[in-house]
CSV table of C-alpha atoms in Angstrom, one decimal:
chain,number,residue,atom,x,y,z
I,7,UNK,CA,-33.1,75.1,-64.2
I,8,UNK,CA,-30.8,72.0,-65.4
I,9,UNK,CA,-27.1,72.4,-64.6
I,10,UNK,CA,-25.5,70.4,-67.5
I,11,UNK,CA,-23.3,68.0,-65.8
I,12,UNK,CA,-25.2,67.6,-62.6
I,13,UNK,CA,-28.4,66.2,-63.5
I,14,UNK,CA,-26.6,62.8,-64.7
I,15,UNK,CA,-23.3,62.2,-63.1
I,16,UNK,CA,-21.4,58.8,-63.1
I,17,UNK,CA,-18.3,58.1,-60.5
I,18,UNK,CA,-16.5,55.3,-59.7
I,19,UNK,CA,-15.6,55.6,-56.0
I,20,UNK,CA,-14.6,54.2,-52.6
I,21,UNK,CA,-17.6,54.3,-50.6
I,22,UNK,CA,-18.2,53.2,-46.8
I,23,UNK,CA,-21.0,50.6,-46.4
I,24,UNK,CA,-21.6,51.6,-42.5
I,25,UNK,CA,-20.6,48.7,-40.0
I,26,UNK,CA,-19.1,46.6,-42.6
I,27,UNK,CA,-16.0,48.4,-44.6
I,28,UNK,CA,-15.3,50.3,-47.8
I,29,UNK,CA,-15.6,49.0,-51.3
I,30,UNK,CA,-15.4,50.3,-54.7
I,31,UNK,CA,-18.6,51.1,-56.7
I,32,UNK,CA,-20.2,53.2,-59.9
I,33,UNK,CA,-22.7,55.7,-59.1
I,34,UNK,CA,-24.5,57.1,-61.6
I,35,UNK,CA,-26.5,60.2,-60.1
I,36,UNK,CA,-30.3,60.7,-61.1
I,37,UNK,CA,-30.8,63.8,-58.6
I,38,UNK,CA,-27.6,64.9,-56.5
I,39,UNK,CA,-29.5,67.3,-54.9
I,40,UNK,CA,-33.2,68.2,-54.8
I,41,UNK,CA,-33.7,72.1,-52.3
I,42,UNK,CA,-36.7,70.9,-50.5
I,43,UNK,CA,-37.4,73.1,-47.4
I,44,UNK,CA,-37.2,70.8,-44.2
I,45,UNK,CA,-36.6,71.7,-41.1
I,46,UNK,CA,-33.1,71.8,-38.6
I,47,UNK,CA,-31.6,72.0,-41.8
I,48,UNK,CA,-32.4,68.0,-43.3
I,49,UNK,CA,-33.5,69.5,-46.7
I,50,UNK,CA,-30.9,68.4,-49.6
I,51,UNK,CA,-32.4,64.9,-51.0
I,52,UNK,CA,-30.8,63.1,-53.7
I,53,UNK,CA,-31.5,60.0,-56.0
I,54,UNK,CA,-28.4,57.7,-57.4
I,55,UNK,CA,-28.4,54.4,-59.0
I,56,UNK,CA,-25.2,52.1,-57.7
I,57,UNK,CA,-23.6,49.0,-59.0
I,58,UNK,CA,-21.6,46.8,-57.3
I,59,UNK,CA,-19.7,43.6,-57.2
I,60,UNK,CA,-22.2,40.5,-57.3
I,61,UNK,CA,-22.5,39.4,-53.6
I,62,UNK,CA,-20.0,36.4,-54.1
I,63,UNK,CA,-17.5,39.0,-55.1
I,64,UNK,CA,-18.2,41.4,-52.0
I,65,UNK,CA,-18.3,38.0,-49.7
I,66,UNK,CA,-14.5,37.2,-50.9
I,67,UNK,CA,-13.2,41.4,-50.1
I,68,UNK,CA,-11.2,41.2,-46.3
I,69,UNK,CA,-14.2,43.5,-44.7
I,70,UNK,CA,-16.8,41.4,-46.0
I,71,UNK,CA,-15.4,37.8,-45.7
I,72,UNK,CA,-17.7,36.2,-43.3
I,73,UNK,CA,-14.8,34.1,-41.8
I,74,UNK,CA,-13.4,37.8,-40.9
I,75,UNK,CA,-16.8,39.8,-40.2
I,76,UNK,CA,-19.6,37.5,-39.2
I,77,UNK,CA,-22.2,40.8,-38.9
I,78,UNK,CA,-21.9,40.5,-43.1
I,79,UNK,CA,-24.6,38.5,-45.0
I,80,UNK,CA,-25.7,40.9,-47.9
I,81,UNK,CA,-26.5,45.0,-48.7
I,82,UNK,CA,-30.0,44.8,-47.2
I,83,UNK,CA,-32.8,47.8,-47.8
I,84,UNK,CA,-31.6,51.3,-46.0
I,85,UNK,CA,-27.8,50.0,-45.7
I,86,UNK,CA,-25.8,53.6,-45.8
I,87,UNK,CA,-23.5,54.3,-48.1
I,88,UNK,CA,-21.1,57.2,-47.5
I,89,UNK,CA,-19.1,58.5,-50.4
I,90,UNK,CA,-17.0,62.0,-50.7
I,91,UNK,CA,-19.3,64.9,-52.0
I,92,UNK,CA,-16.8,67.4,-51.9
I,93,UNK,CA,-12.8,67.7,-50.9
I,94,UNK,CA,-12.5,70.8,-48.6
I,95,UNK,CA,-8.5,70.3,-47.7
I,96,UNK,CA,-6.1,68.0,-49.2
I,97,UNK,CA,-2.8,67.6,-47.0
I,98,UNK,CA,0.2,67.6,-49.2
I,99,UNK,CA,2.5,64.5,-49.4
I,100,UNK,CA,3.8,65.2,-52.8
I,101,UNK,CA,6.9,66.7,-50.9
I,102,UNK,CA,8.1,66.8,-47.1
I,103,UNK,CA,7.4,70.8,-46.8
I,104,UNK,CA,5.5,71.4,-43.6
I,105,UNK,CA,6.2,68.0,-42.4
I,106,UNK,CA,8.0,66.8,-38.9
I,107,UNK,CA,8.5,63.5,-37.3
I,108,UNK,CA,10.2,61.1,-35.5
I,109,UNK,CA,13.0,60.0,-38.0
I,110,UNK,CA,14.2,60.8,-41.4
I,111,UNK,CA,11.5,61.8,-44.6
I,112,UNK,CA,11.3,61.5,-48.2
I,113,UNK,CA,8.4,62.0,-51.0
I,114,UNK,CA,8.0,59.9,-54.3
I,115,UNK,CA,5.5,63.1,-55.1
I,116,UNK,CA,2.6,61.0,-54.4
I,117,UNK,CA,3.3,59.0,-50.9
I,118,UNK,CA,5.3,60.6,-47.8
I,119,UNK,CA,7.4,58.0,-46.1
I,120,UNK,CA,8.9,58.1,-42.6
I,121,UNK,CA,12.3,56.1,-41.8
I,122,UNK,CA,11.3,55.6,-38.4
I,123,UNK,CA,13.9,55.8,-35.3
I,124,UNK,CA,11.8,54.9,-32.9
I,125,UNK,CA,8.1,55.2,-31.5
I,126,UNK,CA,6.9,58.9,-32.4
I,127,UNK,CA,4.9,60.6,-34.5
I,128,UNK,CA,4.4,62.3,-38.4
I,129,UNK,CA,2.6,65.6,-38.4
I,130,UNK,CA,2.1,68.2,-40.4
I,131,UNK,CA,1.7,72.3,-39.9
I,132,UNK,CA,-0.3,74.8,-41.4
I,133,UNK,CA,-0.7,78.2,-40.9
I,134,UNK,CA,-4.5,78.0,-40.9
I,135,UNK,CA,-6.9,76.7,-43.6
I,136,UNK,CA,-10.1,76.4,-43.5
I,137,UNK,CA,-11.8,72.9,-42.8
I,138,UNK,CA,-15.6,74.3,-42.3
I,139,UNK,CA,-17.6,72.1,-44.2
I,140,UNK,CA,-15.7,69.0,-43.6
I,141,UNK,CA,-17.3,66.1,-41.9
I,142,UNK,CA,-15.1,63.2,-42.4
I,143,UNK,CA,-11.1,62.3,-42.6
I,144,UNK,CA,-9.8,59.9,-44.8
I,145,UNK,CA,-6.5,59.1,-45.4
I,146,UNK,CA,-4.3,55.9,-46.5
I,147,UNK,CA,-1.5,54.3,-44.4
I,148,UNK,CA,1.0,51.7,-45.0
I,149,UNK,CA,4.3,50.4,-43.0
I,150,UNK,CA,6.6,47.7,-42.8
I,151,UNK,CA,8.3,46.4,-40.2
I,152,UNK,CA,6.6,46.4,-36.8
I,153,UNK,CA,4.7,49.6,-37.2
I,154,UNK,CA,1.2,49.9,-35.5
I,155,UNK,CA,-0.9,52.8,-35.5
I,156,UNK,CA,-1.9,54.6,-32.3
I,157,UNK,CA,-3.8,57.5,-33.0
I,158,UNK,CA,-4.9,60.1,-35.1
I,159,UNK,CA,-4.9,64.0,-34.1
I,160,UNK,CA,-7.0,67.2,-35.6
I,161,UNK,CA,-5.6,70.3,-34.4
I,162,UNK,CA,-8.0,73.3,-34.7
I,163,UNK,CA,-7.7,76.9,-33.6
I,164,UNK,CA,-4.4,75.9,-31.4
I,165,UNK,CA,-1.7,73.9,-31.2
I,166,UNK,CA,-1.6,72.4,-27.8
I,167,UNK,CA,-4.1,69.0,-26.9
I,168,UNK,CA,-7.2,71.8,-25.5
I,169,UNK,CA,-7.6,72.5,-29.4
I,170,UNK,CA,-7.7,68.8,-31.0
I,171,UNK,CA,-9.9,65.7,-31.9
I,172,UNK,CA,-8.5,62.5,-31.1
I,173,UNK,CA,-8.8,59.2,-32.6
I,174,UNK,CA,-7.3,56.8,-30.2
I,175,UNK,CA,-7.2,53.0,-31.5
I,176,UNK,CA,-6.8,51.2,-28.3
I,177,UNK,CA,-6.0,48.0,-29.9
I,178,UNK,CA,-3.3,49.1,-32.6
I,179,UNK,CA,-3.8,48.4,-36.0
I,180,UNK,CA,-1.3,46.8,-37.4
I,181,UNK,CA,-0.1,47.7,-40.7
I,182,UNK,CA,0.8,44.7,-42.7
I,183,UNK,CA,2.3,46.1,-45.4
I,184,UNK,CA,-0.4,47.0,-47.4
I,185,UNK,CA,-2.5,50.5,-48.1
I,186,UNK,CA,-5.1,50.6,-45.4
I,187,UNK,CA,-8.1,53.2,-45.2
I,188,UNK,CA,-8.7,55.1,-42.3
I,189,UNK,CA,-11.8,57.0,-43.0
I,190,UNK,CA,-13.5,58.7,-39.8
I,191,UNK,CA,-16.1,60.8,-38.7
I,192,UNK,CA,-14.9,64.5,-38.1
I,193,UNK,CA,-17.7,66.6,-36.2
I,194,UNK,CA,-19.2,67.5,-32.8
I,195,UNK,CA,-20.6,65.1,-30.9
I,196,UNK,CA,-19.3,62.0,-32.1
I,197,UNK,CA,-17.8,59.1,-29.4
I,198,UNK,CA,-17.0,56.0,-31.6
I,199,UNK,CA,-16.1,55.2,-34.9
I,200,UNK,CA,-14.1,52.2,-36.6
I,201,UNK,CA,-11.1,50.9,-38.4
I,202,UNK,CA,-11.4,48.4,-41.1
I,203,UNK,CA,-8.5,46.2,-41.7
I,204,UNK,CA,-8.7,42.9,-43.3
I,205,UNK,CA,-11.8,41.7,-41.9
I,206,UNK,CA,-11.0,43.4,-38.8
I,207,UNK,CA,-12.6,45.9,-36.8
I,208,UNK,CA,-11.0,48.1,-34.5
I,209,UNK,CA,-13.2,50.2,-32.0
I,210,UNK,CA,-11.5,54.0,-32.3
I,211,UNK,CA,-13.0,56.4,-29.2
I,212,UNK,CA,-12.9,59.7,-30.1
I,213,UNK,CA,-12.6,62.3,-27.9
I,214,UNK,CA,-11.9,66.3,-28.1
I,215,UNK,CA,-10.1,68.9,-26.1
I,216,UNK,CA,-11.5,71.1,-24.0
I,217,UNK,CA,-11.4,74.3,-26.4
I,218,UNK,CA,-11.7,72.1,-29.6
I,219,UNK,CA,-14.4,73.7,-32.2
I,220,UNK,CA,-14.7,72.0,-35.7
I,221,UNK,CA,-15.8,75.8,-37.3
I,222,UNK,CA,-11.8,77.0,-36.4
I,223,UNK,CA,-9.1,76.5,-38.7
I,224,UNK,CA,-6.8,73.9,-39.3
I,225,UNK,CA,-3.8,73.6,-37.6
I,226,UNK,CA,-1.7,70.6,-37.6
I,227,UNK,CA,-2.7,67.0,-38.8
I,228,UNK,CA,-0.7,64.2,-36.5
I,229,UNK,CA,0.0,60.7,-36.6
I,230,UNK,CA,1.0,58.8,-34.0
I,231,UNK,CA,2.7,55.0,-34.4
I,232,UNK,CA,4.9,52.5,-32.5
I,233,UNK,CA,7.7,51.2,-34.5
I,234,UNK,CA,11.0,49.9,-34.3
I,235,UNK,CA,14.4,51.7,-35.7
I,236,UNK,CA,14.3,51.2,-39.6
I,237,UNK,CA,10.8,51.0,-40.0
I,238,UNK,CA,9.3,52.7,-42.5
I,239,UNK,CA,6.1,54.5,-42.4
I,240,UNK,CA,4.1,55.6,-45.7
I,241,UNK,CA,1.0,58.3,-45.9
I,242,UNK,CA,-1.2,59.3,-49.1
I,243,UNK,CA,-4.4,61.1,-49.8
I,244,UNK,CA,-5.0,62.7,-46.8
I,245,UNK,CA,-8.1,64.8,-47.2
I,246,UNK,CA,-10.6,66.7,-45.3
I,247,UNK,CA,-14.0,66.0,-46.5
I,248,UNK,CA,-17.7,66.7,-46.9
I,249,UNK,CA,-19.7,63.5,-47.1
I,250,UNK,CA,-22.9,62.2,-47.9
I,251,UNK,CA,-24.7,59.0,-47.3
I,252,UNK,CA,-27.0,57.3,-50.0
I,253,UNK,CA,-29.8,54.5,-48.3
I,254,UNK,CA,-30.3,51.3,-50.2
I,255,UNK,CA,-34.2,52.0,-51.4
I,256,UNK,CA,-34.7,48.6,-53.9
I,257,UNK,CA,-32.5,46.0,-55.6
I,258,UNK,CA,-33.3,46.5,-59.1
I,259,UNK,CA,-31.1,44.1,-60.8
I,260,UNK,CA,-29.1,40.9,-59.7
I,261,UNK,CA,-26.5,39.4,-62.4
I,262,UNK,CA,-23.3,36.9,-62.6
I,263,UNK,CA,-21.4,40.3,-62.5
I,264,UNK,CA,-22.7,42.6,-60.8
I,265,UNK,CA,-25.7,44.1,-58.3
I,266,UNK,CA,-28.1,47.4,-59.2
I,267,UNK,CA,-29.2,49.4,-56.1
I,268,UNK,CA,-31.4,52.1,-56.3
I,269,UNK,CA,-30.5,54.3,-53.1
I,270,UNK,CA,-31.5,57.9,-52.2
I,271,UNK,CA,-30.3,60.8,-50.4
I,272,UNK,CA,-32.6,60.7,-47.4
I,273,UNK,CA,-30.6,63.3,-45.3
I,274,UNK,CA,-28.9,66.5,-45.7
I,275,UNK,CA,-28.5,70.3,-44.8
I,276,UNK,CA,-27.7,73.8,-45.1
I,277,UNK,CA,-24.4,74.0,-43.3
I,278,UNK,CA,-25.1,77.7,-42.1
I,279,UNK,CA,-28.4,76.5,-40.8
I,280,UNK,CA,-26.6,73.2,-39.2
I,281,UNK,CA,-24.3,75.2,-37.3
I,282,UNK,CA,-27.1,77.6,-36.4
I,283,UNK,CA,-28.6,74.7,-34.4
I,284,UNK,CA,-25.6,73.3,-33.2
């Protein structure tokens, strides 16, 4: 059976190219998902067709400027890319509702921003919503001033540190002014991740509490920052998502303008079985 709208699919969208940084790309989707039974629950494959920049392009992006990131040299075969599949929880910043932190708070109805008084934090409360399916955080982040973020917090089933996921930057990314990405892992079992900024990466260990389990409800979303009195502090787009990762399988087309990759969907699964094995 063909679901009109799925079997072709076209999306421009931020995608992670694992080790390196994000960049902006059109996928056009030949198979999003094909049921094969596999086992431990690896069975939803996929076939996409992506265009990029050309490689000179890519080469003169922050994350990808060799004189910033000397592990780039081009998108080789079985490069991952990981792009949003689904949005399970947006956070709302299109007003302060639900929101505390260390200072004063408006909302343009897109971007909360925070008139800092000091080192603190910007969090927000929920009753409880359900984050299940979700695998990866992404949000975007911008100050001014001498803000520097510190870490990131993922309150589930509680509201004291025994119920959270942490994201601790140990070297403090300093916001410069401009919208940064912080897109990150959000499951069991994970001990490292990265933030991208400007070329820069920034080693993020991630720990949990000692009662933390992904499969309970959301509680409280929390950002933690140094700044000085005055500084402002800017959030957008904070969502709680289910990813998927597509593997570079051939370069099909090289031009002036852009780069044709045929990827595939080499990995997926049956979250009822995932967590059944888990």
């Amino acid at each position: 059976m063909e679901i009109l709208g799925l079997s072709r699919r076209v999306c421009f969208l931020e995608v992670i190219l694992q080790l390196y940084g994000i960049l902006n790309v059109l996928i056009i989707y030949k198979a999003l998902a094909d049921y094969s039974e596999q086992t431990l629950g690896s069975n939803i494959i996929g076939a996409a067709r992506v265009y990029t920049p050309n490689i000179t392009t890519i080469k003169n992006l922050p994350n990808f400027d060799q004189d910033n990131n000397t592990n780039f040299n081009e998108i080789e075969g079985w490069d991952k890319l990981i792009t949003n599949y689904r949005t399970i929880y947006s956070v709302p910043t299109s007003g302060t509702s639900g929101w505390t932190g260390t200072g004063s708070m408006t909302s343009d109805g897109e971007s909360l921003t925070l008139t800092a008084s000091g080192d603190g934090n910007l969090l927000f409360d929920t009753s409880a919503v359900n984050t299940l399916e979700a695998d990866r955080l992404r949000f975007k982040i911008k100050g001014s001033g001498s803000v520097e973020l510190k870490a990131v917090r993922s309150y589930h089933g509680g509201t004291n540190s025994a119920f959270r996921v942490n994201w601790d930057n140990d070297n403090f990314v300093i916001l410069d002014d401009n919208w940064l990405t912080v897109d990150v892992p959000f499951i069991s079992g994970t001990s490292n991740t990265s933030i991208y900024q400007s070329g820069t990466r920034h080693d993020v260990p991630v720990t949990t509490g000692v009662s933390f389990d992904y499969e309970d409800d959301l509680r409280t979303f929390r950002v933690e920052y140094n700044a000085d009195s005055g500084d402002t502090l800017q959030i957008r787009e904070v969502e709680y998502y289910k990813s998927i990762a597509w593997s570079v399988h051939s370069l099909k087309d090289m031009t002036d303008g852009y780069m044709i990759f045929n990827c595939v969907r080499t990995k997926g699964r049956y979250d009822s079985r995932r967590r059944a094995y888990e």
